[in-house]
PDB file of C-alpha atoms in Angstrom:
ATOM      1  CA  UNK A   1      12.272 -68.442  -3.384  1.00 32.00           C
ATOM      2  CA  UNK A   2      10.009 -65.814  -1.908  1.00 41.00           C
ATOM      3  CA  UNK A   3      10.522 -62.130  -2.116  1.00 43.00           C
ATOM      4  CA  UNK A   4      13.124 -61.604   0.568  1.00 43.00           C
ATOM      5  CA  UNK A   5      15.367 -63.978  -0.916  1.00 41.00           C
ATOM      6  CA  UNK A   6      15.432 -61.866  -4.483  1.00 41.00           C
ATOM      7  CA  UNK A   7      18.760 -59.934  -5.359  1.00 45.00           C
ATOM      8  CA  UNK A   8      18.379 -57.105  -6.927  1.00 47.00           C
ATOM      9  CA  UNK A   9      20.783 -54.878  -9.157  1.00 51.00           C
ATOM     10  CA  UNK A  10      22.428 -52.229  -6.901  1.00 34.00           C
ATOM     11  CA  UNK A  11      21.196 -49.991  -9.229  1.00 43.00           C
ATOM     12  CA  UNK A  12      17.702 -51.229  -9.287  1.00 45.00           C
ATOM     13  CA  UNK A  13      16.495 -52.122  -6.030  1.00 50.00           C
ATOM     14  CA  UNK A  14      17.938 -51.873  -2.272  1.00 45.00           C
ATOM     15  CA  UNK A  15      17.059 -54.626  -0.016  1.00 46.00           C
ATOM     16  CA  UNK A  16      17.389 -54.819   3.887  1.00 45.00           C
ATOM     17  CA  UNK A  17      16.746 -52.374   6.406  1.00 45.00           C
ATOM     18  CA  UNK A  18      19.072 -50.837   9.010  1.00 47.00           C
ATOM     19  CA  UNK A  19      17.006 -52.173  11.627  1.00 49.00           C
ATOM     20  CA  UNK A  20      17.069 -56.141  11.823  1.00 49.00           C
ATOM     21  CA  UNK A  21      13.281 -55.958  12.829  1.00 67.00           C
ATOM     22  CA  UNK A  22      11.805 -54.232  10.548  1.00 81.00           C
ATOM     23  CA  UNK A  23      10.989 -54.037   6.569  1.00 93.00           C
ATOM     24  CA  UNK A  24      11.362 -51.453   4.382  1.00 97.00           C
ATOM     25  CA  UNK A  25       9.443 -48.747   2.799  1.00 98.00           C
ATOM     26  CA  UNK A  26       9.123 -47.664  -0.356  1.00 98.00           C
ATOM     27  CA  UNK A  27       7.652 -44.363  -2.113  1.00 98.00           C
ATOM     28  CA  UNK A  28       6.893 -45.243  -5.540  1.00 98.00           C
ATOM     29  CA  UNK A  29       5.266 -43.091  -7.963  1.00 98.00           C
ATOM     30  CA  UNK A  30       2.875 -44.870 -10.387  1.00 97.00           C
ATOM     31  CA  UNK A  31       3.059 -41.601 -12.979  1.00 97.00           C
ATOM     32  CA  UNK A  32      -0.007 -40.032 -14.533  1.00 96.00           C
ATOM     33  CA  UNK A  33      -1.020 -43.802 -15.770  1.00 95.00           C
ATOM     34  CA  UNK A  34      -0.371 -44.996 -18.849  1.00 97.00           C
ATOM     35  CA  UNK A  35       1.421 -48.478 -17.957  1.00 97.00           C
ATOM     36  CA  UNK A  36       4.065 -47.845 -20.116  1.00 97.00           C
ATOM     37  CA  UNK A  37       5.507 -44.550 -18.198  1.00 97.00           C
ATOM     38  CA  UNK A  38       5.735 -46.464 -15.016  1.00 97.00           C
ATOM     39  CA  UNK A  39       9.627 -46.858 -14.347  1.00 97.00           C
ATOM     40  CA  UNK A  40      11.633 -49.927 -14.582  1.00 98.00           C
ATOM     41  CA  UNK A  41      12.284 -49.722 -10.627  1.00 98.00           C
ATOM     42  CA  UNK A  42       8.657 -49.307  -9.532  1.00 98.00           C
ATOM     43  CA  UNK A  43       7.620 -52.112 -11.619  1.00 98.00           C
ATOM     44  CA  UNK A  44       9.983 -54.548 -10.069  1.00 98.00           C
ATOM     45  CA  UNK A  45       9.010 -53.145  -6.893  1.00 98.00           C
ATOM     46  CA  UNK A  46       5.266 -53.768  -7.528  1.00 98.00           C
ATOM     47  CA  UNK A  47       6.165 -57.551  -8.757  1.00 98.00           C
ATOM     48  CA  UNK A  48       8.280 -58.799  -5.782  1.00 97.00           C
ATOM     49  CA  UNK A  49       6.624 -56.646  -2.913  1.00 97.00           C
ATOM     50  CA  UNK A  50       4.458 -58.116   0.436  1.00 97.00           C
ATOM     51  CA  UNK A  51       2.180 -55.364   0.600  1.00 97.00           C
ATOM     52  CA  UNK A  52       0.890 -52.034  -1.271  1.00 97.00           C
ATOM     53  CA  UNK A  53      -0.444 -49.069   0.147  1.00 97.00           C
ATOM     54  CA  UNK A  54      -2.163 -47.604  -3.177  1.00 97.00           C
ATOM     55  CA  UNK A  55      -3.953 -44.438  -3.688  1.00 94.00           C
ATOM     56  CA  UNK A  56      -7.579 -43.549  -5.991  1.00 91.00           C
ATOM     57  CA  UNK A  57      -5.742 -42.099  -9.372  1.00 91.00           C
ATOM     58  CA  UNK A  58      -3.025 -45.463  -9.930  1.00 96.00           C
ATOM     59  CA  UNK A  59      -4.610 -47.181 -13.304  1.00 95.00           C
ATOM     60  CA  UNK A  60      -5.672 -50.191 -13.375  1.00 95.00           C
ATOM     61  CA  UNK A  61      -2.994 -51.433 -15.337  1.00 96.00           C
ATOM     62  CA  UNK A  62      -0.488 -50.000 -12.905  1.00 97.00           C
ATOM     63  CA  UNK A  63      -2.401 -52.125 -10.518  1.00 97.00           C
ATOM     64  CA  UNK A  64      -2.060 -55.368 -12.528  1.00 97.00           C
ATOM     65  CA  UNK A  65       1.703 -55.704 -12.043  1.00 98.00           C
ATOM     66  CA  UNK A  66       1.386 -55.942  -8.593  1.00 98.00           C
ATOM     67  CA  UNK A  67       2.795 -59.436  -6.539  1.00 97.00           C
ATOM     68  CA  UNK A  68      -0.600 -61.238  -7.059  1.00 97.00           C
ATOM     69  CA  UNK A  69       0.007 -62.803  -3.486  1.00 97.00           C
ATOM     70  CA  UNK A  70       0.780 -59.258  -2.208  1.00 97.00           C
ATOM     71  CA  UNK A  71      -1.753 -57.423   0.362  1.00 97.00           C
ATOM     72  CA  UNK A  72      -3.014 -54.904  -1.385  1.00 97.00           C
ATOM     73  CA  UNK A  73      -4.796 -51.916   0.721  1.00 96.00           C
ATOM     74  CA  UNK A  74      -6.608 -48.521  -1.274  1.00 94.00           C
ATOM     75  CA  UNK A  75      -5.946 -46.026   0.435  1.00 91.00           C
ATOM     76  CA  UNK A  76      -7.035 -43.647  -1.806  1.00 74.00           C
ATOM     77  CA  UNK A  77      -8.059 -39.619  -1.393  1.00 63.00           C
ATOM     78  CA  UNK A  78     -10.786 -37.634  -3.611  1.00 56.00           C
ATOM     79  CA  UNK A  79     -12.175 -35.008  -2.421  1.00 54.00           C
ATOM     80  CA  UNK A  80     -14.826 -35.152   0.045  1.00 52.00           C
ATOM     81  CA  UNK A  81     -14.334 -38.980  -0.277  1.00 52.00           C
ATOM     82  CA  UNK A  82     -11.116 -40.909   1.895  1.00 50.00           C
ATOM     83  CA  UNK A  83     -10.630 -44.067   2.250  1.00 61.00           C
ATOM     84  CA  UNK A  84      -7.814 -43.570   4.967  1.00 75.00           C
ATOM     85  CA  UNK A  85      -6.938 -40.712   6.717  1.00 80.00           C
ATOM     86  CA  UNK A  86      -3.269 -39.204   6.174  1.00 85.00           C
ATOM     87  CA  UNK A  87      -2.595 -40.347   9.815  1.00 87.00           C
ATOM     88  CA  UNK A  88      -4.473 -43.633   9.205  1.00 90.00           C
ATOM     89  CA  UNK A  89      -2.203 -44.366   5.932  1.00 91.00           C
ATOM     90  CA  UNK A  90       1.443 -43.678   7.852  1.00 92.00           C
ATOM     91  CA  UNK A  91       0.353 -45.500  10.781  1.00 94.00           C
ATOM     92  CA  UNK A  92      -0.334 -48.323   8.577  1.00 95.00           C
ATOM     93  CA  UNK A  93       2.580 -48.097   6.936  1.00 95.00           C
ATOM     94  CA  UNK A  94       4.818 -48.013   9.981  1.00 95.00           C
ATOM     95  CA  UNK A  95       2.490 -51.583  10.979  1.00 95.00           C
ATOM     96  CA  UNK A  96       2.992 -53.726   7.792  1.00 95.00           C
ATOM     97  CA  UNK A  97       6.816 -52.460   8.205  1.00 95.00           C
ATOM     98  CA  UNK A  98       7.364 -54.075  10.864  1.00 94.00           C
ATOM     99  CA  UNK A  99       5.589 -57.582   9.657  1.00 93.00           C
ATOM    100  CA  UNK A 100       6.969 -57.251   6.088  1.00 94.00           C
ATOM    101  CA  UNK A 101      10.416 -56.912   4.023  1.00 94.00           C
ATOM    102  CA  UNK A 102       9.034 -55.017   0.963  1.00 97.00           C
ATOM    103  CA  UNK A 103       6.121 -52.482   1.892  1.00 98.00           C
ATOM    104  CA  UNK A 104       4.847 -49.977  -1.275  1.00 98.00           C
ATOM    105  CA  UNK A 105       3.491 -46.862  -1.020  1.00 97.00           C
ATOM    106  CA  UNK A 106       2.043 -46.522  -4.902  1.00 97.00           C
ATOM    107  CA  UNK A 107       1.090 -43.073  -5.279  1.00 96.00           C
ATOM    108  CA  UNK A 108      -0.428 -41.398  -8.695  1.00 95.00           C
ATOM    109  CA  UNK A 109       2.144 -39.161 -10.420  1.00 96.00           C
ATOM    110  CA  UNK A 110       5.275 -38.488  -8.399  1.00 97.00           C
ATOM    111  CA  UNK A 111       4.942 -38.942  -4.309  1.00 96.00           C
ATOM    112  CA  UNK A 112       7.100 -35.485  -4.034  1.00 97.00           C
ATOM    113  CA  UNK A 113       4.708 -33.354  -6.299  1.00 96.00           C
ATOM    114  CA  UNK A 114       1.926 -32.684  -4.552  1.00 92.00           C
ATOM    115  CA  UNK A 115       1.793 -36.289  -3.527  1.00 89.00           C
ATOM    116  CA  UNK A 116       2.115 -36.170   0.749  1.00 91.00           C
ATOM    117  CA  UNK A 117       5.303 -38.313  -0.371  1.00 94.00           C
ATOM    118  CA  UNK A 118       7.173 -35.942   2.352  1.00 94.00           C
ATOM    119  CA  UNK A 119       4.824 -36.023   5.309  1.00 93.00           C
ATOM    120  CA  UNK A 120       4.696 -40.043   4.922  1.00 95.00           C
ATOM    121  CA  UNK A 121       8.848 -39.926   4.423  1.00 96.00           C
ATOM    122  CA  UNK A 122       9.477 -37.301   7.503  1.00 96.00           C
ATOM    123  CA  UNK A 123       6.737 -39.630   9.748  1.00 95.00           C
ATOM    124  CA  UNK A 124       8.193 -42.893   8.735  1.00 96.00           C
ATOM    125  CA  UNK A 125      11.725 -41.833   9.855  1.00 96.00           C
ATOM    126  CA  UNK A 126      10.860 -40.306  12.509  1.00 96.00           C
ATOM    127  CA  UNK A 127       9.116 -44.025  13.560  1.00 94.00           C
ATOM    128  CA  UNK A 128      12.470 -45.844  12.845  1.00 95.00           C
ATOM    129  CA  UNK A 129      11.808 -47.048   9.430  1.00 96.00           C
ATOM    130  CA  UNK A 130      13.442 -47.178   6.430  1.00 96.00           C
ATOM    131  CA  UNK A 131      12.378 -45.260   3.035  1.00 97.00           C
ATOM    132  CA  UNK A 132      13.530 -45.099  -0.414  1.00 98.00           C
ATOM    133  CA  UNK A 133      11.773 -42.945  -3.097  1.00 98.00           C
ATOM    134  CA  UNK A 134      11.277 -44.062  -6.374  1.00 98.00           C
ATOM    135  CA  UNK A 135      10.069 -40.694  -8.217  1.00 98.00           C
ATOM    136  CA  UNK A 136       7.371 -41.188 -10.990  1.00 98.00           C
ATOM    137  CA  UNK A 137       6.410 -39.080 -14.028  1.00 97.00           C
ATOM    138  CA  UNK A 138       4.251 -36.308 -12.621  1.00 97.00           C
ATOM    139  CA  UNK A 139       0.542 -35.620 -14.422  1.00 96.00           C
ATOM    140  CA  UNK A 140       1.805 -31.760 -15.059  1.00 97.00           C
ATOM    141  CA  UNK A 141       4.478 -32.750 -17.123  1.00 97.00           C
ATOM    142  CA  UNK A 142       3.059 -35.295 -19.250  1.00 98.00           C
ATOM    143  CA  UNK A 143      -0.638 -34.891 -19.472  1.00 97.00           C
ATOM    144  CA  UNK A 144       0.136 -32.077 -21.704  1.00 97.00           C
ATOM    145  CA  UNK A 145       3.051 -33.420 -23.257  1.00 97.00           C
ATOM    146  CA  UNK A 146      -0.218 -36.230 -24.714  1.00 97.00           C
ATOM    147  CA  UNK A 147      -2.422 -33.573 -25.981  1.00 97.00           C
ATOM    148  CA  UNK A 148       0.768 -32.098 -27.914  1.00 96.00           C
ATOM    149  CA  UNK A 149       1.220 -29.109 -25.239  1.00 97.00           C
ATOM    150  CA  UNK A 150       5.132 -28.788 -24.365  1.00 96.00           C
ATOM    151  CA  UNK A 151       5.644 -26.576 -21.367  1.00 96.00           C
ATOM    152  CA  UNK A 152       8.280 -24.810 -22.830  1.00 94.00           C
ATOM    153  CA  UNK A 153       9.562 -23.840 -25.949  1.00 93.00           C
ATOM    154  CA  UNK A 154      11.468 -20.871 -27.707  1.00 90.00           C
ATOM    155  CA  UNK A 155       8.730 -19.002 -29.575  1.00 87.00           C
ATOM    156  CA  UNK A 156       6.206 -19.813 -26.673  1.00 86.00           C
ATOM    157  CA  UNK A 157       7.105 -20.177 -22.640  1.00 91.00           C
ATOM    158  CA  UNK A 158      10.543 -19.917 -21.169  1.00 94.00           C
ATOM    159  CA  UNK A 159       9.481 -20.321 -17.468  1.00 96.00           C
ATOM    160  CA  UNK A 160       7.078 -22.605 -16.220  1.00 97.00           C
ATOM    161  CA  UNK A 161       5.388 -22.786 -12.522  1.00 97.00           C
ATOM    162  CA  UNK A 162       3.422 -25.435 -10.881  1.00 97.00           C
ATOM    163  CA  UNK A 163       0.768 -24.929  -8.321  1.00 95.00           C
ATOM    164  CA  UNK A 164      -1.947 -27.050  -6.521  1.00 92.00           C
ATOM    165  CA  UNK A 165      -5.711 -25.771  -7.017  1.00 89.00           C
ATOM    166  CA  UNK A 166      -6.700 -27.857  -4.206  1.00 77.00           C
ATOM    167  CA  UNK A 167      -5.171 -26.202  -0.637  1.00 63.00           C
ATOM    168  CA  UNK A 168      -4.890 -28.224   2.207  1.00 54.00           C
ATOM    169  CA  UNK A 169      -7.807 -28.224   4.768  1.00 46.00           C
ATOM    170  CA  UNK A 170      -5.111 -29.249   7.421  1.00 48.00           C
ATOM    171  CA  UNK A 171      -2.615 -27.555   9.697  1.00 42.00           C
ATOM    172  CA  UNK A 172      -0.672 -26.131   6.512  1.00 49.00           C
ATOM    173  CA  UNK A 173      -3.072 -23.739   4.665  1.00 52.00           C
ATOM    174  CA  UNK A 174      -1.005 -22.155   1.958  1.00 56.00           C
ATOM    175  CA  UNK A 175      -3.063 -19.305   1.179  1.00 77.00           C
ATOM    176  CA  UNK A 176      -1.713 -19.172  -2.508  1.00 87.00           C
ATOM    177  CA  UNK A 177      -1.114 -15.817  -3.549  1.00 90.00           C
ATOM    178  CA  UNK A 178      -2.615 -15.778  -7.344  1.00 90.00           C
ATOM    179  CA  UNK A 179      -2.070 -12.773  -8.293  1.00 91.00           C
ATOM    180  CA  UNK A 180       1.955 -13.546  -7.654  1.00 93.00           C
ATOM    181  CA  UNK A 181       1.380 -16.542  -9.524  1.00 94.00           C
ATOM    182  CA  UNK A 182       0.066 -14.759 -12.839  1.00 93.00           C
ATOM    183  CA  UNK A 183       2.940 -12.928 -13.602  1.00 92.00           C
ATOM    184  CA  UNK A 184       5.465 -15.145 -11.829  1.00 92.00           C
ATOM    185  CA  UNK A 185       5.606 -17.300 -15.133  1.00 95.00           C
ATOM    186  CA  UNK A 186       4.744 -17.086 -18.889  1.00 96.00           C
ATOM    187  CA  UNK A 187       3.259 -21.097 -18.125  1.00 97.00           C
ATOM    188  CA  UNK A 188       1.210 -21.903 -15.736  1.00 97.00           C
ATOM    189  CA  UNK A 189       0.056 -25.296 -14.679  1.00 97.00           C
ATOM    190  CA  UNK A 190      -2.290 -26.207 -12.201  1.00 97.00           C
ATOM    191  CA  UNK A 191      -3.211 -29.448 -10.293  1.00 96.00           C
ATOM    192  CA  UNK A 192      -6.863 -29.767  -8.836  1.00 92.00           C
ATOM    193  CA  UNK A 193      -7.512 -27.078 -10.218  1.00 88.00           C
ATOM    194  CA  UNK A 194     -11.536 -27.987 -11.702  1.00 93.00           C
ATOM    195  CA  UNK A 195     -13.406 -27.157  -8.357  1.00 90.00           C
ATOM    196  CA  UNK A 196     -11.817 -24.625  -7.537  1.00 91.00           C
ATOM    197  CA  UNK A 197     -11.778 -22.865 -11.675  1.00 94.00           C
ATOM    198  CA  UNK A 198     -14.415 -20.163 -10.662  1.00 94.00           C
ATOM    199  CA  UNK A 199     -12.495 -18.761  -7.642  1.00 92.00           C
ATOM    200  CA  UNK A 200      -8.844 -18.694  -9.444  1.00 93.00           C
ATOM    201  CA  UNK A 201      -9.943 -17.463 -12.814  1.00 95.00           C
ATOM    202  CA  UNK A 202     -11.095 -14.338 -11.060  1.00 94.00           C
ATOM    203  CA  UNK A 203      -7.791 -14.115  -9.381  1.00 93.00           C
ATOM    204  CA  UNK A 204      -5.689 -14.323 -12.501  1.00 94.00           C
ATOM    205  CA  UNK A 205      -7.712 -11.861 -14.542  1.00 96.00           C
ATOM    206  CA  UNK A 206      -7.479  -9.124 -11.818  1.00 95.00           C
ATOM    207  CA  UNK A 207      -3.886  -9.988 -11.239  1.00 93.00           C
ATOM    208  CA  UNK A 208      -3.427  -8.839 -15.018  1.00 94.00           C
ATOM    209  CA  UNK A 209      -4.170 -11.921 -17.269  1.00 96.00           C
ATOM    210  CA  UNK A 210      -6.116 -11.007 -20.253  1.00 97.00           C
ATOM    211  CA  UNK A 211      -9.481 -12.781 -20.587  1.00 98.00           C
ATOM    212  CA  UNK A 212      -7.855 -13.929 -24.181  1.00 98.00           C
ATOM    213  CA  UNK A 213      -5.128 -16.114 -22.149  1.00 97.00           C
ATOM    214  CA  UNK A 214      -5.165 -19.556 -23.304  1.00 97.00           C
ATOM    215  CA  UNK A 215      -6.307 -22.232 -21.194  1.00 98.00           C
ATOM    216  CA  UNK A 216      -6.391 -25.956 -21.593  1.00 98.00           C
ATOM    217  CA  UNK A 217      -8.006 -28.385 -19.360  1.00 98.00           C
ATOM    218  CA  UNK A 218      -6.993 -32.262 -19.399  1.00 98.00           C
ATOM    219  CA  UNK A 219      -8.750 -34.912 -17.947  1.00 97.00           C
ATOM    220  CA  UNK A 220      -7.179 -38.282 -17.144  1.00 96.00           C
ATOM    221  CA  UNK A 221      -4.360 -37.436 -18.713  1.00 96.00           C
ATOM    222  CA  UNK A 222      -2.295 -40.301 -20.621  1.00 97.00           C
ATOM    223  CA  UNK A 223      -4.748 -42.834 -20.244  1.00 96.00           C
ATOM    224  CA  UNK A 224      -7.023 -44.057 -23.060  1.00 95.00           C
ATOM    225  CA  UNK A 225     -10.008 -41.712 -22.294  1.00 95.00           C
ATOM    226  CA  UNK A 226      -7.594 -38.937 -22.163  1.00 97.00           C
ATOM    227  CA  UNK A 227      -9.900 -35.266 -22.974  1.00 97.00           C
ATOM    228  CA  UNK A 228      -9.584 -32.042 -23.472  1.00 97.00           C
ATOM    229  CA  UNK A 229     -11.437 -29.179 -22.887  1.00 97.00           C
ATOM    230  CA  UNK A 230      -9.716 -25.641 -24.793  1.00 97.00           C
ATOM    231  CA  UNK A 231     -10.785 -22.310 -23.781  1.00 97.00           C
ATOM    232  CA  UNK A 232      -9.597 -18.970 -22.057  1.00 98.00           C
ATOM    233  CA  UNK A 233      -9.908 -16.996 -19.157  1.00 98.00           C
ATOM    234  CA  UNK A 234     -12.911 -15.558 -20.433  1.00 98.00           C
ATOM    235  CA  UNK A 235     -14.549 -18.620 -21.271  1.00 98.00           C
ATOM    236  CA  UNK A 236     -13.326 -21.408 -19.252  1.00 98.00           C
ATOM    237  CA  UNK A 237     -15.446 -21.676 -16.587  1.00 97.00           C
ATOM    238  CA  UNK A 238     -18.636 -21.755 -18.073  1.00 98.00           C
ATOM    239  CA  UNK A 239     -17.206 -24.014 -20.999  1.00 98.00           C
ATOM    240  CA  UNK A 240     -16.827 -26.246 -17.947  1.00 98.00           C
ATOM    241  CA  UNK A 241     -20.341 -26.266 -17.324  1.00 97.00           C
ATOM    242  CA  UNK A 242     -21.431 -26.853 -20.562  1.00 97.00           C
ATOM    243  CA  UNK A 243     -19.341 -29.575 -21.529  1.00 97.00           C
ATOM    244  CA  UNK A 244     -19.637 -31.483 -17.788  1.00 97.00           C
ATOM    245  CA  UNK A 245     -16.077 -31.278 -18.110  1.00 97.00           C
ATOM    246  CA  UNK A 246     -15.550 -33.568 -14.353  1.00 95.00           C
ATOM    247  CA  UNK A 247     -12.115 -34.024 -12.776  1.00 94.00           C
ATOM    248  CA  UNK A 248      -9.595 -35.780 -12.292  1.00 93.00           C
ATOM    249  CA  UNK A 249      -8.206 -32.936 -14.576  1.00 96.00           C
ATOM    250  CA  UNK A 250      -4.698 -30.515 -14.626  1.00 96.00           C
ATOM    251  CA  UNK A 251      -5.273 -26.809 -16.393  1.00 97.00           C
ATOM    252  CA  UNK A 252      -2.282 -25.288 -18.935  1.00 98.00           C
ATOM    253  CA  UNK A 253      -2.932 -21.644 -18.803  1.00 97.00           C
ATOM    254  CA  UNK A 254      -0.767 -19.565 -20.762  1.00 96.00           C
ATOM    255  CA  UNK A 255       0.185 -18.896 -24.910  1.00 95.00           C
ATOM    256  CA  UNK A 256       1.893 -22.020 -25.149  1.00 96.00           C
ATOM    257  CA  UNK A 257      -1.490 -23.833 -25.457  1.00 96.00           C
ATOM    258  CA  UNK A 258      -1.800 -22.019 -28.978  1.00 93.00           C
ATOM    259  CA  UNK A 259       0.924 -24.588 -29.615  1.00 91.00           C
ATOM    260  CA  UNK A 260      -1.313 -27.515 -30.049  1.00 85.00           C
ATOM    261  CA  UNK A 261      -2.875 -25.637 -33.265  1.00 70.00           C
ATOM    262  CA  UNK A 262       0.371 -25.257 -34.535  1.00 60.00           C
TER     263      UNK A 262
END
């Protein structure tokens, strides 16, 4: 039997593609990379598929479950350090597509939070080809969830906001207005955020953050060498120094950080 020939559950996996020709593609989030939070429906993805597409943050273990007679391709992105272009990786896609039935894009987290999950999906349609999502636990939802952080709660944070730290160098430069973000929410949780600490702490304080604001900083967040790194406004940054706290890492800036003392 090979991997066209599997059936799955209709509400598990869809097979075929609207166009006889060609395979399909798939947008599967790995999550923040403990094995275990990687969903039923990616996992059975990973197992029966003819090729993955996978990026620099998906664990090891995440990589295990893949079809061992799959092609596997990084296509991973740190900064300052790409394996594949964006352009490189959809063109790519679009390729094995049209050679293969079962074609996986594994990306870290969720593709759809600040993932490029929608660039790939709006290019790959716009090529003819078919695409299903498979969403994924995102790293700003559960990396503090690990270190005992919840994003909300009634004594602490009733509004939460999510925000890259990392804008893109591309076509689409944000220009992220900080000082709306400070007061936008009581919880405030940033991706990418290490590099770029000593230009947005600034921001923040002048926007009307105290220097006393909590601030949490987690590095590889649900995996085994999970760390954190607890400071404030005031003292973050050059706690960063000190400690050689290095990314990949999310920041929780707000009270409900106290929670973890709780």
């Amino acid at each position: 039997m090979t991997n066209k020939d599997i059936d799955f559950d209709t509400n598990s996996i869809t097979q075929g593609s609207t166009h006889a020709s060609f395979g399909k593609v798939y947008l599967v989030g790995a999550g923040p990379g403990d094995a275990g939070l990687m969903t039923l429906k990616g996992k059975a993805l990973l197992e029966n598929c003819d090729v993955v597409l996978y990026d620099a943050l998906v664990s090891d273990e995440i990589l295990e479950m893949i079809n061992p007679i799959a092609e596997k391709i990084h296509a991973g992105k740190r900064r300052g350090n790409h394996s594949l272009l964006q352009e490189e990786t959809t063109q790519l896609l679009i390729e094995k597509a049209k050679e293969q039935a079962i074609v996986v894009r594994l990306k870290g987290g969720d593709p759809f939070i600040f993932g490029r999950g929608g660039e790939e999906l709006a290019d790959l349609r716009a090529a003819g080809i078919d695409v299903e999502v498979v969403p994924g636990i995102t790293s700003g939802i559960a990396a503090p969830a690990y270190a005992g952080i919840p994003l909300t709660h009634r004594d602490f944070s009733s509004s939460v906001i999510f925000v890259t730290g990392h804008e893109s160098a591309g076509k689409y430069r944000p220009q992220i207005d900080w000082a709306a973000i400070a007061k936008a929410a009581e919880t405030i949780v940033v991706y990418m955020g290490l590099h770029n600490l000593s230009e947005i702490v600034p921001r923040m304080i002048a926007a009307g953050l105290s220097e006393a604001t909590p601030v949490a900083l987690i590095r590889q967040g649900t995996r085994s060498d999970q760390s954190e790194l607890i400071g404030c406004l005031g003292n973050i940054v050059e706690l960063v120094r000190e400690k050689n706290f290095t990314p990949p890492a999310i920041a929780v800036i707000g009270n409900i950080v106290n929670f973890r003392q709780v």
